[in-house]
Amino acid sequence: MARILIVDDDENICRVVARVLQQENHTVETMGTYKDLKERLDRQNIDVVFLDIHLPDKKGDEAIIEMKQHDPLLQVIIVTGDLSVERAVSAIKNGAADYITKPFTREAILHVVASVLRERKNQVQEVTRQRDPLTAIAPSTRLLGTSRKMCNVNLILNKIAQTPYTPALIVGESGTGKELAAQAIHQQSARKDSPLVRINCAAIPRPLVESELFGHEAGAFTDARAMRKGLFELADGGTIFLDEVGELDLSVQPKLLRVLEDRTVTRVGSGVSRPVDVRIIAATNRDLPAMCQLGTFRKDLYFRLAVMTIQMPPLRKHIEDIEIISNSILRQKSIELGRKVIGFSETVMNFFRNYSWPGNVRELKNMIERLIILSDGDVIHFEERHLRSLSFMDSNGDVSESSFLQSLEPREQLSSSRPGSMDLSDTLDDEDSYQVGSNPEYKERMESSQQTGRPMVSGTKGAGAYLAAPMSLQEIVPLEELEKRAILDALNACGGNKSTCAKRLGISRSTLQRKLFQYGIEQEST
């Protein structure tokens, strides 16, 4: 709910408006002069001001400019009589959010307050978006999934949401949906109509952290030309989401602890502590207890943040939810990309169920987007080998070395690049042609190769050193079969030691593991 000031020298007006707003659980204070209003604005964050157009010490429409300079997000509602509409219009031009004429009804008061509060929320979200342009959280009251693990997570999120201030710490691997969990808490709480402000602790430059979080006064430091509210003040009445809190600079952690304990912030360059009404939700994929032992994260701050801890399960631990999550992502991405795609083939869905998803839901989103782009029909269908090449990471969590576009090349096109089938006339230069046509040593080796049926091996410079003996079409073996035989022979020669085998073959162990699975030599490891 909002903090609202009513500034009018008519006590009856103040009393009537205050009673209506208090019935809606707003925090309301009344006063009769602009001087009192200015002193209050200097000490506390205010969301809305009901301002009489005629004050004893200031004209209301003229006061708007000063008030907006002090706080650009302040929503001012001008209170005027029927004969002062022109003055109210002037106040709107000066920055007032709206006006209301006397006498007014309860419904009129609630309508204008709801309207300006919506506008203030939009302005706060725009300001925070500009400071962190990557922020994009879709409103949701629960996380997708019907598995036991996700049901337990949703139950905990709901219970936390019913409390007014309780902090929460969301932990889990990257891509598990920690930001969406924070959104779910906010949307289910009484704070849902107030801002949810996201702070990426890793993205704020160290010298600017304190100013970004808590604000600064004009002249507090070089380039501080005007007062600026911090993100905590912008979130007043709502929720602060501290993403990647483990990256927060150690020097700022005591100030964050103070906010948790006292619910006040002090702008840089100011000696005034301002109350803020926020719930703090933090998230990290780091081991905070271990960081506490190393001295890189304060123990007292950890204990205050971890009043309620939510462990987000990796996707591989609730793979039974993969279908509902995939279809939800498919609908969203299809709209974003302007494509009409309605589902997945069973081959694709089986791959989703069997893949380990080291990048979790974030990797699933990216993969589905790639599938939509590369698919032609209204149902996504690809062979498993294409899907495996498409995945961003292999089963061991390493970045995949395969190329999806190469895997889609027709086998007939690839055959032209296989050893033994290349057109030498396109690759030999003049010197190589001389050696093939007139070098006696080359002719001797070629004749020997044709008689014995063995490949010709030579130290002779040129293409002749790599030519094999001629073979019939029936003797040509696919490259995949040759690769499979080579891997089996190497694995046997290394006594089954995969690390040694991969090293001798000149590939990574993860690539060898993937190829063993690809050729059915062994089951995929998890």
Coordinates of C-alpha atoms in Angstrom, one line a residue, residues 6 35 44 49 55 68-69 91 119-120 133-134 180 193 211 268-269 316 332 336 348 378 421 427 447 485 492-493 510:
I6 CA -2.9 15.3 2.2
K35 CA 6.4 24.3 4.5
Q44 CA 10.6 10.3 4.1
V49 CA 0.4 14.0 -2.4
L55 CA -2.2 27.0 0.2
K68 CA 9.1 17.2 -9.0
Q69 CA 12.7 18.4 -8.9
A91 CA -0.6 22.3 -12.7
E119 CA 1.5 5.3 -13.4
R120 CA 4.1 5.5 -10.6
P133 CA 18.1 -3.3 -19.5
L134 CA 18.3 -7.1 -19.3
L180 CA 11.0 -16.5 -11.6
D193 CA 0.8 -3.8 -6.7
S211 CA 25.0 5.0 -4.9
V268 CA 25.5 8.9 -0.1
G269 CA 26.3 12.4 1.1
R316 CA 17.5 -33.2 -14.6
Q332 CA 5.8 -18.2 -25.9
E336 CA 7.8 -14.0 -30.3
V348 CA 12.2 -34.7 -30.0
D378 CA 3.9 -26.8 -37.6
S421 CA 36.8 -39.6 -53.4
T427 CA 43.4 -29.6 -55.8
E447 CA 52.6 -49.7 -59.8
R485 CA 36.2 -48.9 -36.2
N492 CA 41.1 -51.7 -27.2
A493 CA 44.7 -50.7 -27.7
S510 CA 33.8 -35.5 -23.6

